[in-house]
Coordinates of C-alpha atoms in Angstrom, one line a residue:
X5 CA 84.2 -39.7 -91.0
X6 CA 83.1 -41.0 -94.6
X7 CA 86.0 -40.0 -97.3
X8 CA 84.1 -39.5 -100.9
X9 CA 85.6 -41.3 -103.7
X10 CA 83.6 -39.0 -105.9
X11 CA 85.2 -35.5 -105.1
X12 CA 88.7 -37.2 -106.2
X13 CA 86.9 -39.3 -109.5
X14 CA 84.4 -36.6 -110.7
X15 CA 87.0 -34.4 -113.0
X16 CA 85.3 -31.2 -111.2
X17 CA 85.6 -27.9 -112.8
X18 CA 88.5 -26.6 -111.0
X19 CA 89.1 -22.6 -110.1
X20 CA 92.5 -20.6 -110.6
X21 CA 95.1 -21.4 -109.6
X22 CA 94.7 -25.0 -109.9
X23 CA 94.1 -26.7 -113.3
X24 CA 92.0 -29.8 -114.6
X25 CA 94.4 -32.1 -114.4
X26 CA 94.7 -32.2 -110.8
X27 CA 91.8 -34.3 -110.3
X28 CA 94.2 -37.3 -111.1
X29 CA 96.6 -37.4 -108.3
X30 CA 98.4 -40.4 -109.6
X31 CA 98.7 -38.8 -113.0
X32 CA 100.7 -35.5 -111.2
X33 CA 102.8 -37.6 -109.3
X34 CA 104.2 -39.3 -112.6
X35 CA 104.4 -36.2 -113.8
X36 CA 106.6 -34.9 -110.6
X37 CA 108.8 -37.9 -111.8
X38 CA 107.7 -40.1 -108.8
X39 CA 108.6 -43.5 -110.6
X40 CA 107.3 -46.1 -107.3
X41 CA 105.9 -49.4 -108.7
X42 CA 103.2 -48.7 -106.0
X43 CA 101.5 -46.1 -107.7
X44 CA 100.2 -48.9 -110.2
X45 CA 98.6 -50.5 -107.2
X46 CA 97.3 -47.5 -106.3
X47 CA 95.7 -47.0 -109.6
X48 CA 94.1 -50.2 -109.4
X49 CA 92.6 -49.2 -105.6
X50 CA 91.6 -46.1 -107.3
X51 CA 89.5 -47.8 -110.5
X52 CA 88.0 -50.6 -108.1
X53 CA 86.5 -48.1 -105.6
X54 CA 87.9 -50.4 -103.0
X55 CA 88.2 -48.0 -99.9
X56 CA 91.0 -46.3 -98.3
X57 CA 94.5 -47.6 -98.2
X58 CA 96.8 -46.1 -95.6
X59 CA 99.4 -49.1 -95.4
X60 CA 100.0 -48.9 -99.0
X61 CA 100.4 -45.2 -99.0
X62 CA 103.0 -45.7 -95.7
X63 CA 104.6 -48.2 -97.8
X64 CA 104.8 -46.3 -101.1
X65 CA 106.3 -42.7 -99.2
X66 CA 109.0 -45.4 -97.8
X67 CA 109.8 -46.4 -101.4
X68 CA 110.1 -42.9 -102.4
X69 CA 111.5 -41.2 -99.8
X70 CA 113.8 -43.6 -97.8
X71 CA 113.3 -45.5 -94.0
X72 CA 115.0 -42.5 -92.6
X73 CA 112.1 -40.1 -93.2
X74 CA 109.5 -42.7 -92.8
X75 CA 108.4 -44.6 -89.8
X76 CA 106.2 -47.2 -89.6
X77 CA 104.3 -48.6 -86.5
X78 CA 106.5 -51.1 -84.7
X79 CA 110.4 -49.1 -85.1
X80 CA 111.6 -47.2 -82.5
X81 CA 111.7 -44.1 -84.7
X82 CA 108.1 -44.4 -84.9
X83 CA 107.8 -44.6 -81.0
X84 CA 109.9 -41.7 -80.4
X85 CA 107.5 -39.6 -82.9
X86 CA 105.4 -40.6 -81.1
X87 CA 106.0 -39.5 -77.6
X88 CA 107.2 -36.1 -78.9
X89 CA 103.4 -34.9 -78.6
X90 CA 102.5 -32.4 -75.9
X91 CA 98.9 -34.5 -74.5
X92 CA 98.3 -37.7 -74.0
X93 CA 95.1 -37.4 -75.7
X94 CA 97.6 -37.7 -79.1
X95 CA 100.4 -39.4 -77.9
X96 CA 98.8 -42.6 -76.4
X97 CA 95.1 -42.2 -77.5
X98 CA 96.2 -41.7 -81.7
X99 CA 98.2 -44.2 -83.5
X100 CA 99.0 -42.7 -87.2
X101 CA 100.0 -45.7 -90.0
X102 CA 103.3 -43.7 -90.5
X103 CA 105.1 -41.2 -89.5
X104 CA 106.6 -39.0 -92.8
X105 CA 109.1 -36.3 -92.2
X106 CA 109.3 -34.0 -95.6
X107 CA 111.9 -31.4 -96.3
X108 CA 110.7 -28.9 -98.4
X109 CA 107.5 -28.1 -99.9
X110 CA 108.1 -30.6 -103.0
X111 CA 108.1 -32.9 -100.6
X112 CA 104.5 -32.4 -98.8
X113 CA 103.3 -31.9 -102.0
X114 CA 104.2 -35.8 -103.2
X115 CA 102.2 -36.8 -99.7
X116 CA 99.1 -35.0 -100.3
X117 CA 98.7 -36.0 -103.7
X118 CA 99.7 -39.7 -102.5
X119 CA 96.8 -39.1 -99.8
X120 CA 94.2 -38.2 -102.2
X121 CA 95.5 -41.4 -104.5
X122 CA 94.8 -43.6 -101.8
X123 CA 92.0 -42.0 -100.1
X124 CA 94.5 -41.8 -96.4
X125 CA 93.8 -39.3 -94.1
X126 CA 96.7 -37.0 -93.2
X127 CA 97.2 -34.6 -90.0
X128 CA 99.8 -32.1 -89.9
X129 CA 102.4 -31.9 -86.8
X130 CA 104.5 -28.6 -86.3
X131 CA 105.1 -28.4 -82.5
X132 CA 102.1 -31.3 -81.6
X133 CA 101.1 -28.8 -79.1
X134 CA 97.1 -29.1 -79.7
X135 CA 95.7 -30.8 -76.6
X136 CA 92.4 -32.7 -78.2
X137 CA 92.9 -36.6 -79.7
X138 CA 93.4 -35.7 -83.8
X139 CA 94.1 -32.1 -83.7
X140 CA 97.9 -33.2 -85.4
X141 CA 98.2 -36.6 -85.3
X142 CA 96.0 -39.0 -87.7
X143 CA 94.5 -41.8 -86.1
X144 CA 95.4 -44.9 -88.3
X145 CA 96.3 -42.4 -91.2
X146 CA 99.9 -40.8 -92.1
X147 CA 101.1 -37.7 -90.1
X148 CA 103.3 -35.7 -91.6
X149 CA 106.2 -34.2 -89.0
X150 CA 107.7 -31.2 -89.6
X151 CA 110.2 -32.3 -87.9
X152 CA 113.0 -31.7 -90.7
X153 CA 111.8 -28.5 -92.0
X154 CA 113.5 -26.0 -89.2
X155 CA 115.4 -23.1 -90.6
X156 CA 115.1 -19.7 -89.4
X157 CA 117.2 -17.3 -91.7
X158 CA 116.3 -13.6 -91.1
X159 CA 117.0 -11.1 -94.4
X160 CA 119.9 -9.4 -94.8
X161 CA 117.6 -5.8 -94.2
X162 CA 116.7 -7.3 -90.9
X163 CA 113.4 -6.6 -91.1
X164 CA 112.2 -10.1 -91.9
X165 CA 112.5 -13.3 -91.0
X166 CA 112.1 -16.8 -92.9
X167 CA 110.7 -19.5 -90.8
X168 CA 110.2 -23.2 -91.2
X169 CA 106.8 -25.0 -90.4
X170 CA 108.6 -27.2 -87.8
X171 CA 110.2 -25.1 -85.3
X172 CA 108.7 -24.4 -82.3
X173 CA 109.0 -20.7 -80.7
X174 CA 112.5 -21.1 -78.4
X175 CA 113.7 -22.1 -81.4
X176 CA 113.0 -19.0 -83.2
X177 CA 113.5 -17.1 -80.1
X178 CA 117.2 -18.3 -79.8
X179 CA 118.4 -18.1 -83.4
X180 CA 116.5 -14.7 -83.5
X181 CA 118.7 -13.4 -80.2
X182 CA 121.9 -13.4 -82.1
X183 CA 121.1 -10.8 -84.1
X184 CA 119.1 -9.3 -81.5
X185 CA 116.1 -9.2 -83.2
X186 CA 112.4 -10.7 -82.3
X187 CA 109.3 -11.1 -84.0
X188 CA 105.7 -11.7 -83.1
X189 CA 105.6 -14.8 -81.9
X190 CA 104.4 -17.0 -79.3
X191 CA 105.0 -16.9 -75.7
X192 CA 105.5 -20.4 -74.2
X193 CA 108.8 -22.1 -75.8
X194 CA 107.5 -25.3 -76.9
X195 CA 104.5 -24.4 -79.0
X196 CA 104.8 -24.7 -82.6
X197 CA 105.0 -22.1 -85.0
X198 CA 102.4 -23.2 -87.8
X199 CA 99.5 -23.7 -85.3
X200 CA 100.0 -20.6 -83.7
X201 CA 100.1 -18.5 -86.6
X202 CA 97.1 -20.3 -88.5
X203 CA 95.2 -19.8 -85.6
X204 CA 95.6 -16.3 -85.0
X205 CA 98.9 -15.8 -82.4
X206 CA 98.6 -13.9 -79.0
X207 CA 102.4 -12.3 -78.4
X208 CA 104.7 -10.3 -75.6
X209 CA 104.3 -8.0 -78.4
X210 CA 100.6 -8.1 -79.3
X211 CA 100.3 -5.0 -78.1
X212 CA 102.4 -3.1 -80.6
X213 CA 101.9 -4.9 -83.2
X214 CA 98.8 -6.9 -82.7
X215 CA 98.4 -11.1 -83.7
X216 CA 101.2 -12.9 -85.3
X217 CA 98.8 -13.8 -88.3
X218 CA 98.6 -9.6 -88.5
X219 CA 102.7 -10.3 -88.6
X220 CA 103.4 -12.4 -91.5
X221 CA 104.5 -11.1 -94.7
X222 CA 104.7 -14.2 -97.1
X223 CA 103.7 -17.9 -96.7
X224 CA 104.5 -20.6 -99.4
X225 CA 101.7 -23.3 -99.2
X226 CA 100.6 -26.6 -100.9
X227 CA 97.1 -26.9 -102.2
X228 CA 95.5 -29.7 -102.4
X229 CA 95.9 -30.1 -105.6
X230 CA 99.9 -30.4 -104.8
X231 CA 100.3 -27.3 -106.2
X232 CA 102.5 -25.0 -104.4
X233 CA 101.7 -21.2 -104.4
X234 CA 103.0 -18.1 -102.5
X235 CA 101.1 -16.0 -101.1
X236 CA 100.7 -12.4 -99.9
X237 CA 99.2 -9.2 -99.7
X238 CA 99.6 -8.5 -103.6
X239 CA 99.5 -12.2 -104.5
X240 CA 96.4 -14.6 -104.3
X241 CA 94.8 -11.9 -101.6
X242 CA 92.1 -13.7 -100.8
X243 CA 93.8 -16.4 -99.6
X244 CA 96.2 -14.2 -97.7
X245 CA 93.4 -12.8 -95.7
X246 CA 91.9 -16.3 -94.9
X247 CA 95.6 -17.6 -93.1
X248 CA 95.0 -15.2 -91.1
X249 CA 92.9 -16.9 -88.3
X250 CA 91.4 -19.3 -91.1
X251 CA 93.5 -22.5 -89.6
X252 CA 94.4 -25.1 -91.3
X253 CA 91.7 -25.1 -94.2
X254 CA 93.5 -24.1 -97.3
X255 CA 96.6 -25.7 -97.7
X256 CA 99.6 -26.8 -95.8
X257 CA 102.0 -24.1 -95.4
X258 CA 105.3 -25.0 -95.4
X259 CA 107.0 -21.5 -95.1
X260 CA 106.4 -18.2 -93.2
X261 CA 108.3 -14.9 -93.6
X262 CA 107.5 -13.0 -90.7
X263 CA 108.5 -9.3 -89.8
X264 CA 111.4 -9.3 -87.7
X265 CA 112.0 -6.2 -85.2
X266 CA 115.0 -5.0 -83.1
X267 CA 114.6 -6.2 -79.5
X268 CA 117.2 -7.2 -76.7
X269 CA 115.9 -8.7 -73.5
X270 CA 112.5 -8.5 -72.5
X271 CA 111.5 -7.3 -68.7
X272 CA 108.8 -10.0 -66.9
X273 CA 108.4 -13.0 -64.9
X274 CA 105.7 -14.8 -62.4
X275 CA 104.1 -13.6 -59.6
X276 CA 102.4 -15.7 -57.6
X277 CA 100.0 -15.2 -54.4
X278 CA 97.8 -17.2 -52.2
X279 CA 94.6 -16.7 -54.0
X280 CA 91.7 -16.0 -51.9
X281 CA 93.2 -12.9 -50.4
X282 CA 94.9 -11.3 -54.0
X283 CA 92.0 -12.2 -56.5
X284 CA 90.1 -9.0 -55.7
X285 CA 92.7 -6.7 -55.8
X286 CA 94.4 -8.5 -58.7
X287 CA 91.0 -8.4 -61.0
X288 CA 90.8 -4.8 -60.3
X289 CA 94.5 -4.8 -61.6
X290 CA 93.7 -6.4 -65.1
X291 CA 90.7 -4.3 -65.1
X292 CA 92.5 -1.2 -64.9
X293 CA 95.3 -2.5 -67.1
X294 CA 92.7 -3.4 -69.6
X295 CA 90.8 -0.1 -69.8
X296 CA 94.2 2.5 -69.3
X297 CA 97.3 1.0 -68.8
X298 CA 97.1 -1.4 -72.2
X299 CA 96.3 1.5 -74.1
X300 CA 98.7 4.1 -72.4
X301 CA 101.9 1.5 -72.8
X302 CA 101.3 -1.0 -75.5
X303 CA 104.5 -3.0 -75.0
X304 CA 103.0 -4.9 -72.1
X305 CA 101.6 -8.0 -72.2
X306 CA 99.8 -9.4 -68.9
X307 CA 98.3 -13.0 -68.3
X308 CA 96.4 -13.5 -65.2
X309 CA 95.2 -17.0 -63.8
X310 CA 93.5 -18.8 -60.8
X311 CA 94.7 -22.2 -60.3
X312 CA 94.7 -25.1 -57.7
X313 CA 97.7 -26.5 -56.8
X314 CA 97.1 -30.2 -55.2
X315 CA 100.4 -30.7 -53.6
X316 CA 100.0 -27.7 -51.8
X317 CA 96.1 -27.8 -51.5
X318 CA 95.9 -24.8 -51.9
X319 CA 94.7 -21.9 -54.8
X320 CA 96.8 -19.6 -55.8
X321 CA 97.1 -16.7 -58.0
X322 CA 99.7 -16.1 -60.7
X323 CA 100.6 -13.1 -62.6
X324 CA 102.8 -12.9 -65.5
X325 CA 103.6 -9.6 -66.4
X326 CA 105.9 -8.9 -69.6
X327 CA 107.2 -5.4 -71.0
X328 CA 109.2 -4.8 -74.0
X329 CA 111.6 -2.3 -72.2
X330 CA 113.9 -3.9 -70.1
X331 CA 114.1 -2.1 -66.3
X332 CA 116.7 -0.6 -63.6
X333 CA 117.2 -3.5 -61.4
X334 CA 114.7 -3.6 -58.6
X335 CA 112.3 -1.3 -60.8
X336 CA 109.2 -2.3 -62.6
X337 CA 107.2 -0.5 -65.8
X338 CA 104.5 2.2 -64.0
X339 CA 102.0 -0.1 -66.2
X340 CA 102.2 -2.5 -63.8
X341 CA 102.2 -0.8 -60.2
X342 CA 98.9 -2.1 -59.6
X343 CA 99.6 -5.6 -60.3
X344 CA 103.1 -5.5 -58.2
X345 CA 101.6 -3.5 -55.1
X346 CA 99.5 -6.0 -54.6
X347 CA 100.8 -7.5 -50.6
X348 CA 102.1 -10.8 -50.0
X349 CA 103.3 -12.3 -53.0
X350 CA 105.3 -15.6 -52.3
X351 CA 107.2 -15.7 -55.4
X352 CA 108.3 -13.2 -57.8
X353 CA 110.6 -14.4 -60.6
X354 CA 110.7 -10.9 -62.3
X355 CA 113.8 -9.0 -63.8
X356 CA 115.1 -8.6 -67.5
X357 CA 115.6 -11.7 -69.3
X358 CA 116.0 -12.9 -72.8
X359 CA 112.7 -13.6 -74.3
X360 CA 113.4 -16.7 -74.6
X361 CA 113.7 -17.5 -71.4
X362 CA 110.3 -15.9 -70.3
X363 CA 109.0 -18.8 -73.2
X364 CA 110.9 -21.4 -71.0
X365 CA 109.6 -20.0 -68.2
X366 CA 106.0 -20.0 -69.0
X367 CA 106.1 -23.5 -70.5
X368 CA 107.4 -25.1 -67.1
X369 CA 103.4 -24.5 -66.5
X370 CA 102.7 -26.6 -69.4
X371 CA 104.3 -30.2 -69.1
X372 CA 104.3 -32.9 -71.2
X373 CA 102.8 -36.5 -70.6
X374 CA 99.4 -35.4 -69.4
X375 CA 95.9 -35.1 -70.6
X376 CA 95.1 -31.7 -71.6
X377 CA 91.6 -29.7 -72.3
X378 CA 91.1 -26.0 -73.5
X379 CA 88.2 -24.3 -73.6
X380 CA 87.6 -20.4 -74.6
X381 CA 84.7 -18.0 -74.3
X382 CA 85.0 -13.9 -74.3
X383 CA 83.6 -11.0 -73.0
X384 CA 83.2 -7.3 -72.1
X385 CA 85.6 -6.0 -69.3
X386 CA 83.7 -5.8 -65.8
X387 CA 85.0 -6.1 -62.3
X388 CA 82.1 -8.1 -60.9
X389 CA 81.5 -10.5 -63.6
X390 CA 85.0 -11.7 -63.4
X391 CA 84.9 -11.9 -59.4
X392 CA 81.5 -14.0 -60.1
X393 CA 83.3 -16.3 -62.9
X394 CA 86.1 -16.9 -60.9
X395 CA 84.0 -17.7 -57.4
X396 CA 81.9 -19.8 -60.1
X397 CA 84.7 -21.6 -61.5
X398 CA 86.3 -22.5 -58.0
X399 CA 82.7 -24.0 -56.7
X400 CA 82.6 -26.4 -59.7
X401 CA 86.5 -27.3 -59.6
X402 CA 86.2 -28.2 -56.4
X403 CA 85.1 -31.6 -56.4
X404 CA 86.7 -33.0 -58.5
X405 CA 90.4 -31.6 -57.8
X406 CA 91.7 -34.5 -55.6
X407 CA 91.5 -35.9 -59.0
X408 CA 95.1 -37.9 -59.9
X409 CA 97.4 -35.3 -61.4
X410 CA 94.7 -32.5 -61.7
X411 CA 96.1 -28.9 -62.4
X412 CA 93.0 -26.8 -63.2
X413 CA 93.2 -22.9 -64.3
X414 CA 91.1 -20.1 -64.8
X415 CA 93.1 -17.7 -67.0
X416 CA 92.2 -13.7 -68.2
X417 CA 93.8 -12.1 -71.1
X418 CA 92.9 -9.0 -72.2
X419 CA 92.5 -8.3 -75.8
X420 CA 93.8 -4.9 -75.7
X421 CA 92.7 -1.4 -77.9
X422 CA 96.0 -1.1 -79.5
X423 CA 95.4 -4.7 -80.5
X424 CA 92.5 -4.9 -81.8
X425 CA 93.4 -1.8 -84.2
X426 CA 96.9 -3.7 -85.3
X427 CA 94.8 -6.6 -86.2
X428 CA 93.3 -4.3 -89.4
X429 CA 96.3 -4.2 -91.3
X430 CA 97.3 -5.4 -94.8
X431 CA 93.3 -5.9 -95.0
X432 CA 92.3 -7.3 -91.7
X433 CA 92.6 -11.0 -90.7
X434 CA 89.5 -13.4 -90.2
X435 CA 89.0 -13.2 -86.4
X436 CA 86.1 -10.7 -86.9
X437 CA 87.2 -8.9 -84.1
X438 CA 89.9 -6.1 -85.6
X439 CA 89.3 -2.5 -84.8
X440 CA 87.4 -2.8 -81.9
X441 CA 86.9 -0.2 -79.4
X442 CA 86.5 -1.6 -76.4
X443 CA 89.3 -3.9 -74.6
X444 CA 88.0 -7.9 -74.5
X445 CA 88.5 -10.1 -71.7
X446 CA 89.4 -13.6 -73.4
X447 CA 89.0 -15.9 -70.8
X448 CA 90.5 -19.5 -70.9
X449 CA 89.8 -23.1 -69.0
X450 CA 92.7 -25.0 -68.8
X451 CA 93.5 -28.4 -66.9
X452 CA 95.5 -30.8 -67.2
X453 CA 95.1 -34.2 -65.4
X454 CA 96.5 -38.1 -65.8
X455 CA 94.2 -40.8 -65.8
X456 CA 91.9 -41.4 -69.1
X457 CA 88.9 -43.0 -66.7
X458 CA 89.0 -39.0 -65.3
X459 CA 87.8 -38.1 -68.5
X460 CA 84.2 -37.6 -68.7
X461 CA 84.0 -36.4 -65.4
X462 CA 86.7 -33.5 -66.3
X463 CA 85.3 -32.6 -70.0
X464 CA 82.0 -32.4 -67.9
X465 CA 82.8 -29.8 -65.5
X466 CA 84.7 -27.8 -68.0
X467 CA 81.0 -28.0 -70.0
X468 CA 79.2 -26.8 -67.1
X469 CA 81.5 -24.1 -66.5
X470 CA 81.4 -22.3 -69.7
X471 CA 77.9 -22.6 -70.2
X472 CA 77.4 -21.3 -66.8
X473 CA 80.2 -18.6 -67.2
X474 CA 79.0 -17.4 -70.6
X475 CA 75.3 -17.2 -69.2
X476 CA 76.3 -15.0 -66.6
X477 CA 78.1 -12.3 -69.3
X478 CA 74.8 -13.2 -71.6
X479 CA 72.5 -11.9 -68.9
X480 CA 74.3 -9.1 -68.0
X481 CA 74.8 -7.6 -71.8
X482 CA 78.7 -8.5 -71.7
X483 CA 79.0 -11.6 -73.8
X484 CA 81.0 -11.6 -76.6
X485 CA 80.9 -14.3 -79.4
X486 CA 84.7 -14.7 -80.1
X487 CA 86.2 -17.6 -79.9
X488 CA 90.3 -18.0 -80.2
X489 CA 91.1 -21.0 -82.3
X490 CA 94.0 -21.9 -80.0
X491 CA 92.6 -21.9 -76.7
X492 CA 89.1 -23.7 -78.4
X493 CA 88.1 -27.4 -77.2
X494 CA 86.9 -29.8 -79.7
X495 CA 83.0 -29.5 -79.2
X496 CA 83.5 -25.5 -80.0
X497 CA 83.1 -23.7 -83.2
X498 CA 85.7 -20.5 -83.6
X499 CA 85.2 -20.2 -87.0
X500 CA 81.4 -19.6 -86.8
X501 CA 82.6 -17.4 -84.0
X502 CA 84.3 -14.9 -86.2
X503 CA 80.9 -13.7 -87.8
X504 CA 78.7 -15.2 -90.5
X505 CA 79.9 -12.7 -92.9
X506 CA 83.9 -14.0 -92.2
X507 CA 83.2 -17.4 -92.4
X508 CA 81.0 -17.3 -95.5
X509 CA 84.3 -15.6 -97.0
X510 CA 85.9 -18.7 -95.6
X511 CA 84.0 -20.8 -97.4
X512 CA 84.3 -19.2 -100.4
X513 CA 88.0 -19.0 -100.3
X514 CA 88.0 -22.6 -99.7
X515 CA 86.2 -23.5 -102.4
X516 CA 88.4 -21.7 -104.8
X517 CA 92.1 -23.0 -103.8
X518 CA 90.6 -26.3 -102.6
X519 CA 87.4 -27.2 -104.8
X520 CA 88.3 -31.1 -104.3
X521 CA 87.7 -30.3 -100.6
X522 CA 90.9 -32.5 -99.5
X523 CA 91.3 -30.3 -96.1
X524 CA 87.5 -30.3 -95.1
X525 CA 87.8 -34.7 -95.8
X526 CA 91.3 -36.1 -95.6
X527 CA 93.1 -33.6 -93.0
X528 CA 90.0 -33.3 -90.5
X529 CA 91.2 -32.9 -87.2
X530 CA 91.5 -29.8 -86.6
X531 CA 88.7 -27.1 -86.8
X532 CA 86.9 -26.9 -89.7
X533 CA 84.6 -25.1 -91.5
X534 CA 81.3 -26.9 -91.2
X535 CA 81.9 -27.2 -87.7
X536 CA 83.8 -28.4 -84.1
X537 CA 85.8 -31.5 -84.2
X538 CA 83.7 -33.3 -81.8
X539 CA 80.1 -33.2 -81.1
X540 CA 79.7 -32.7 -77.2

């Protein structure tokens, strides 16, 4: 990546709400009373075009705000940081210059405008949960930890909730539980709450009330400009419609207000069979689910997945079924009678639990310390095309799942009717996909393996797989071009997935809050908007 002096010395024209001035990052940081002696350095940088300069913007957020919100390379507050990331691929293949842990939005305001002064790139860490190298942690640049921005304080109406950036979803869960409330959010415990949300949000309660980006009431974010702005659905609009599903393109958003909903414990757990004599049956099961049942009883939720298990050598099937109405014991919700009928099931973990604990639950599937791929595609429900996916998907896994450490899965969702219609409220989000009428299969690779020299060979198959997968649905007339930004790999493109019409509205909005283009240049990790993260 080449970072363009010009865009920061050029004294652009600048849109609302940002004025001229900000094209001087130093000059606003004076201004915001930052008094460092470094920011004369800087300056000088700055004036002799002399490149980027990441150790003197780790030193200079150390002289402002203190050794105990930022580590540098080489201190075991650094290392810890460090290992708190969910892959590998960002926890031993990434290694940021620092490590800065803000407080309040004031706060990430000084670091960006400190990253534009020195020209630093920045990635953004809320739970550390995406699985590519980059995706939240900056390579040789500063990565700013959310670490200390964690509150969850729900209105005194109860009908909202105010959440920090840095929390990840059992923590939300568990505060929220007190007061026996819940909120849209997302269904394994450790994920963070800013990535979700940004990327679109798939809930137990999606059903009801569709995404959690259709969810959120109110975000406070800092521009790139360091301006900090609120948004919502009367305020700055545009914007408001671009967070939802636009990812991390705009700003960093340092608060959400969420709507908040009375809920007690949730009914759900895993079900798991031996998989070559429940797949049938169990695919006719979602398919049913997806074209009645989701519709007929909207407070389901249902995730159904295909995986090999190589201490057992042996695939299995799992099914974890959720429902918002908690059951008499020993009783199930009729919505899901196909999917418990089906015979010789080796494990069922289901009963009425605290959400919370079906987020725990589901994470156990998700552990830490390993390499980690996603890869999405989507398509039309039909029977046969996900039998011939699946018997796909286990010819090309097979080879390589001796592999150290290899958990591979092939997962279906359904993107239900009563979903897709939640998702056009408050104007519609940017996934291109609200108001639908047909239910969606979204269909997900997922493995997780240990040894980097697996790599190509894994990245590979998982290539071959979705291109063979989504020629099979294109042949048939049941492909579908959405991509879900949180279940994307780095060599896809979500954003162009949502429709050229969405993302040239992307664009624009972009353009407006962030004419400088500091989250296209400096923060590019992620997905952005000219493009995947990785070419394959």
């Amino acid at each position: 990546m080449i970072f363009r002096w010009w865009w920061i010395l050029s004294g652009l024209a600048l849109s609302a709400p940002e004025a001229a001035s900000s094209s001087d990052p130093i000059a606003l940081l004076r201004k915001k009373g930052v008094t460092s002696d470094r920011l004369d350095e800087i300056s000088l940088g700055l004036k002799a075009n002399d490149g980027c300069f990441c150790s003197l913007a780790c030193d200079t957020l150390t002289s402002i705000f203190g050794g105990d919100s930022v580590y540098i390379a080489g201190q075991e507050s650094y290392e810890t940081s460090q290992s708190s990331f969910w892959s590998q691929h960002q926890s031993r293949d990434v290694r940021p210059r620092c490590f800065v842990y803000p407080t309040d939005a004031e706060d990430v305001s000084v670091v960006v405008l400190l990253a534009r002064a020195t020209q630093c790139p920045f990635a953004v860490k809320g739970g550390g949960h995406t699985p590519f190298k980059g995706g939240s942690n900056s390579n040789g640049g500063v990565t700013i930890d959310f670490g200390h921005m964690k509150h969850v304080i729900p209105s005194v109406d109860r009908k909202s909730v105010s959440i920090g950036p840095g929390n990840t979803w059992v923590e939300v869960y568990t505060t929220l539980e007190k007061f026996n409330l819940s909120t849209v959010g997302g269904r394994a415990a450790s994920v963070g709450v800013g990535g979700l949300i940004l990327g679109g949000g798939i809930s137990f309660f999606s059903g009801q009330y569709g995404c959690t980006c259709d969810n959120i009431i109110e975000y406070e974010i800092v521009l790139g400009s360091g301006e900090i702005v609120t948004v919502d659905s009367n305020t700055n609009t545009d914007l408001f419609w671009a967070l939802r599903g636009g990812g991390s393109n705009f700003g960093i958003v340092t608060r959400f207000v969420v709507n908040a909903f009375e809920q007690g414990p949730l009914w759900g757990g895993t079900i798991v069979w031996e998989m070559h004599s429940s797949k049938a049956p169990l695919i006719d099961a979602i398919v049913k689910y997806a074209e009645e049942g989701s519709s007929k009883d909207p407070k389901g939720a249902l995730i159904l997945s295909y995986a090999y298990v190589q201490k057992h050598q042996m695939w299995v099937s799992v099914a974890q079924a959720h429902h918002a109405v908690p059951q008499s014991q020993g009783k199930h919700p009729e919505v899901f009678d196909d999917i418990v009928g089906v015979k010789n099931a080796f494990h069922d973990s289901t009963g009425n639990k605290p959400y919370s604990d079906h987020s725990i639950e589901i994470d156990a599937a998700n552990p830490v310390g390993l390499r980690q791929s996603y890869w999405v595609f989507t398509t039309y429900v039909d029977k046969q095309l996900a039998l011939d996916i699946l018997d796909l998907y286990e010819k090309e896994v097979n080879p390589i799942r001796n592999l150290t450490g290899i958990v591979p899965a092939l997962i279906y969702q359904v993107l239900t009717v009563p979903q897709l219609k939640a998702m056009t409220r408050n104007g519609g989000n940017a996934l291109g996909i609200g108001g639908g009428k047909k239910p969606l299969f979204l269909i997900q690779l997922a493995v997780m393996w240990m040894l980097e020299s697996d790599d190509k060979v894994v990245l590979t198959t998982m290539s071959k797989i979705l291109s063979r997968s989504q020629e099979l649905a294109r042949e048939r007339g049941l492909d579908h071009p959405f991509l879900y930004m949180n279940y994307a790999s780095q060599f896809q493109d979500p954003i162009a997935s949502y429709g050229a019409e969405n993302k040239a509205r992307l664009v624009e909005v972009s353009k407006k809050y962030d004419p400088q283009g500091v989250f296209q240049n400096l923060n590019p990790g992620h997905f952005k908007l000219d493009g995947p993260p990785v070419q394959w």
